[in-house]
Amino acid sequence: MNPIELFLTCASWQEAQRITDVLLEKKLVACVEQMEIRSKNWWEGAIEDTAEIKLSMLSVAEHYDKIEAEIAKLHSYETFVLKQISISHLNEDAIKWLQTSTS
């Protein structure tokens, strides 16, 4: 088991909730934190300034492809960015909880 943290921005609270609920119900993630953020980025030749919802999700690397496929079905952005960060250390109780929550 390889624990990971995933990051994804969503256009609205509704979209963030929909994605969160599906990933949790399918046991692809153990936990999702939702944060209101402000993003600035290049899109189609211009700088955008957008209010978004950022998801921080705890999961295992083995589920990445399934998570990405579910997000692709639900996300409103033409191009979404799903970032994976490997977790090199995690306390033993958290590892047990993660294994139970994502199996």
Short mmCIF file of C-alpha atoms in Angstrom, two decimals, residues 1-91:
data_model
loop_
_atom_site.label_atom_id
_atom_site.label_comp_id
_atom_site.label_asym_id
_atom_site.label_seq_id
_atom_site.Cartn_x
_atom_site.Cartn_y
_atom_site.Cartn_z
CA MET A 1 0.00 0.00 0.00
CA ASN A 2 1.35 3.38 -1.03
CA PRO A 3 -0.40 6.31 0.73
CA ILE A 4 -0.89 9.47 -1.32
CA GLU A 5 -2.47 12.88 -1.07
CA LEU A 6 -4.35 14.18 -4.10
CA PHE A 7 -5.24 17.78 -4.89
CA LEU A 8 -8.00 18.98 -7.20
CA THR A 9 -9.77 22.31 -7.70
CA CYS A 10 -13.48 22.49 -8.46
CA ALA A 11 -15.65 25.26 -9.87
CA SER A 12 -18.29 25.20 -7.12
CA TRP A 13 -19.26 23.74 -3.75
CA GLN A 14 -21.85 21.57 -5.53
CA GLU A 15 -19.25 20.08 -7.84
CA ALA A 16 -16.83 19.54 -4.94
CA GLN A 17 -19.57 17.78 -2.94
CA ARG A 18 -20.58 15.56 -5.86
CA ILE A 19 -16.97 14.47 -6.48
CA THR A 20 -16.30 13.99 -2.76
CA ASP A 21 -19.42 11.87 -2.24
CA VAL A 22 -18.76 9.59 -5.23
CA LEU A 23 -15.11 8.99 -4.30
CA LEU A 24 -16.01 8.25 -0.66
CA GLU A 25 -18.96 6.00 -1.56
CA LYS A 26 -16.74 3.97 -3.91
CA LYS A 27 -14.06 3.76 -1.18
CA LEU A 28 -11.48 5.28 -3.51
CA VAL A 29 -10.49 7.87 -0.89
CA ALA A 30 -10.50 7.76 2.90
CA CYS A 31 -10.90 11.47 3.58
CA VAL A 32 -11.55 14.69 1.66
CA GLU A 33 -10.84 18.17 3.00
CA GLN A 34 -12.59 21.03 1.20
CA MET A 35 -11.20 24.56 1.19
CA GLU A 36 -12.38 27.78 -0.39
CA ILE A 37 -9.52 29.31 -2.40
CA ARG A 38 -8.74 31.97 -4.98
CA SER A 39 -6.78 30.88 -8.08
CA LYS A 40 -4.96 32.83 -10.75
CA ASN A 41 -3.84 30.99 -13.85
CA TRP A 42 -3.33 31.15 -17.59
CA TRP A 43 -6.27 29.88 -19.62
CA GLU A 44 -6.77 30.36 -23.35
CA GLY A 45 -4.23 33.17 -23.60
CA ALA A 46 -5.41 35.24 -20.64
CA ILE A 47 -4.90 35.31 -16.89
CA GLU A 48 -7.98 34.22 -14.98
CA ASP A 49 -8.81 35.09 -11.38
CA THR A 50 -11.29 32.57 -10.03
CA ALA A 51 -12.93 31.51 -6.78
CA GLU A 52 -12.63 27.73 -6.48
CA ILE A 53 -12.95 24.87 -4.02
CA LYS A 54 -9.77 22.88 -3.43
CA LEU A 55 -10.00 19.25 -2.45
CA SER A 56 -7.24 17.52 -0.53
CA MET A 57 -7.84 13.76 -0.59
CA LEU A 58 -6.14 10.90 1.24
CA SER A 59 -5.93 7.64 -0.69
CA VAL A 60 -3.58 4.97 -2.00
CA ALA A 61 -1.60 5.11 -5.25
CA GLU A 62 -3.26 1.93 -6.46
CA HIS A 63 -6.57 3.84 -6.82
CA TYR A 64 -5.23 6.80 -8.82
CA ASP A 65 -6.52 5.65 -12.24
CA LYS A 66 -10.00 4.90 -10.88
CA ILE A 67 -10.11 8.25 -9.07
CA GLU A 68 -9.08 10.10 -12.22
CA ALA A 69 -11.75 8.26 -14.26
CA GLU A 70 -14.51 9.16 -11.76
CA ILE A 71 -13.42 12.81 -11.67
CA ALA A 72 -13.42 12.92 -15.49
CA LYS A 73 -17.12 11.91 -15.46
CA LEU A 74 -18.10 14.58 -12.91
CA HIS A 75 -15.80 17.58 -13.37
CA SER A 76 -16.96 20.66 -15.27
CA TYR A 77 -13.54 21.88 -16.39
CA GLU A 78 -12.36 21.11 -19.90
CA THR A 79 -8.90 20.56 -18.37
CA PHE A 80 -8.77 19.67 -14.69
CA VAL A 81 -5.52 19.15 -12.78
CA LEU A 82 -5.31 16.17 -10.43
CA LYS A 83 -2.01 16.21 -8.52
CA GLN A 84 -0.63 13.23 -6.64
CA ILE A 85 1.88 13.61 -3.82
CA SER A 86 3.45 10.48 -2.34
CA ILE A 87 3.44 10.22 1.44
CA SER A 88 6.75 8.80 2.65
CA HIS A 89 5.74 8.45 6.32
CA LEU A 90 2.37 7.92 8.00
CA ASN A 91 1.66 6.85 11.56
#
